[in-house]
């Protein structure tokens, strides 16, 4: 499954935030999609507290 994310910068190496739906690229910079199997997603997910993790898709 793919997840709408915002990367920290244009290198697309670090996920900064996650969105429930696609966002307007004219308003938000560095948008992209990652799969739940992507290592970047796993890193982002694991950096969140257990309280936040319950609302995110678990890495696969």
mmCIF file of C-alpha atoms in Angstrom:
data_model
loop_
_atom_site.group_PDB
_atom_site.id
_atom_site.type_symbol
_atom_site.label_atom_id
_atom_site.label_comp_id
_atom_site.label_asym_id
_atom_site.label_seq_id
_atom_site.Cartn_x
_atom_site.Cartn_y
_atom_site.Cartn_z
ATOM 1 C CA UNK A 1 0.000 0.000 0.000
ATOM 2 C CA UNK A 2 1.265 3.477 -0.805
ATOM 3 C CA UNK A 3 1.388 6.364 1.647
ATOM 4 C CA UNK A 4 1.327 10.106 0.894
ATOM 5 C CA UNK A 5 4.344 11.703 2.526
ATOM 6 C CA UNK A 6 6.319 14.912 2.659
ATOM 7 C CA UNK A 7 10.074 14.560 2.530
ATOM 8 C CA UNK A 8 12.427 16.740 4.544
ATOM 9 C CA UNK A 9 13.995 18.139 1.362
ATOM 10 C CA UNK A 10 14.305 17.506 -2.363
ATOM 11 C CA UNK A 11 16.662 14.535 -1.862
ATOM 12 C CA UNK A 12 13.669 12.393 -0.780
ATOM 13 C CA UNK A 13 15.832 10.606 1.800
ATOM 14 C CA UNK A 14 13.912 11.425 4.999
ATOM 15 C CA UNK A 15 10.162 11.457 5.601
ATOM 16 C CA UNK A 16 9.072 14.539 7.522
ATOM 17 C CA UNK A 17 5.315 14.032 7.661
ATOM 18 C CA UNK A 18 2.497 11.848 6.433
ATOM 19 C CA UNK A 19 -0.873 12.759 4.923
ATOM 20 C CA UNK A 20 -4.108 10.786 4.700
ATOM 21 C CA UNK A 21 -4.630 11.921 1.105
ATOM 22 C CA UNK A 22 -2.707 13.600 -1.723
ATOM 23 C CA UNK A 23 -1.808 17.255 -1.109
ATOM 24 C CA UNK A 24 -1.489 20.232 -3.446
ATOM 25 C CA UNK A 25 2.157 20.473 -4.573
ATOM 26 C CA UNK A 26 1.663 24.226 -5.043
ATOM 27 C CA UNK A 27 1.144 24.489 -1.275
ATOM 28 C CA UNK A 28 3.360 21.697 0.064
ATOM 29 C CA UNK A 29 6.913 21.060 -1.142
ATOM 30 C CA UNK A 30 8.714 17.718 -1.464
ATOM 31 C CA UNK A 31 5.652 15.486 -1.704
ATOM 32 C CA UNK A 32 5.805 11.863 -2.697
ATOM 33 C CA UNK A 33 4.534 8.340 -2.259
ATOM 34 C CA UNK A 34 6.230 5.497 -0.440
ATOM 35 C CA UNK A 35 5.193 1.900 -0.069
ATOM 36 C CA UNK A 36 4.734 0.320 3.353
ATOM 37 C CA UNK A 37 7.652 -1.954 2.452
ATOM 38 C CA UNK A 38 9.999 1.011 1.860
ATOM 39 C CA UNK A 39 12.873 1.319 4.363
ATOM 40 C CA UNK A 40 12.181 5.056 4.618
ATOM 41 C CA UNK A 41 8.684 4.303 5.859
ATOM 42 C CA UNK A 42 9.961 1.818 8.420
ATOM 43 C CA UNK A 43 12.447 4.405 9.720
ATOM 44 C CA UNK A 44 9.734 7.065 10.006
ATOM 45 C CA UNK A 45 7.286 4.639 11.636
ATOM 46 C CA UNK A 46 9.812 3.428 14.208
ATOM 47 C CA UNK A 47 10.697 7.016 15.150
ATOM 48 C CA UNK A 48 7.089 7.645 16.240
ATOM 49 C CA UNK A 49 5.721 6.941 19.701
ATOM 50 C CA UNK A 50 3.483 3.923 20.231
ATOM 51 C CA UNK A 51 0.585 6.342 20.603
ATOM 52 C CA UNK A 52 1.183 7.690 17.080
ATOM 53 C CA UNK A 53 2.037 4.294 15.562
ATOM 54 C CA UNK A 54 -1.477 3.014 16.243
ATOM 55 C CA UNK A 55 -2.766 5.492 13.628
ATOM 56 C CA UNK A 56 -0.163 4.654 10.958
ATOM 57 C CA UNK A 57 0.113 1.740 8.553
ATOM 58 C CA UNK A 58 2.668 -0.714 9.894
ATOM 59 C CA UNK A 59 5.716 -1.432 7.743
ATOM 60 C CA UNK A 60 5.470 -4.665 5.758
#
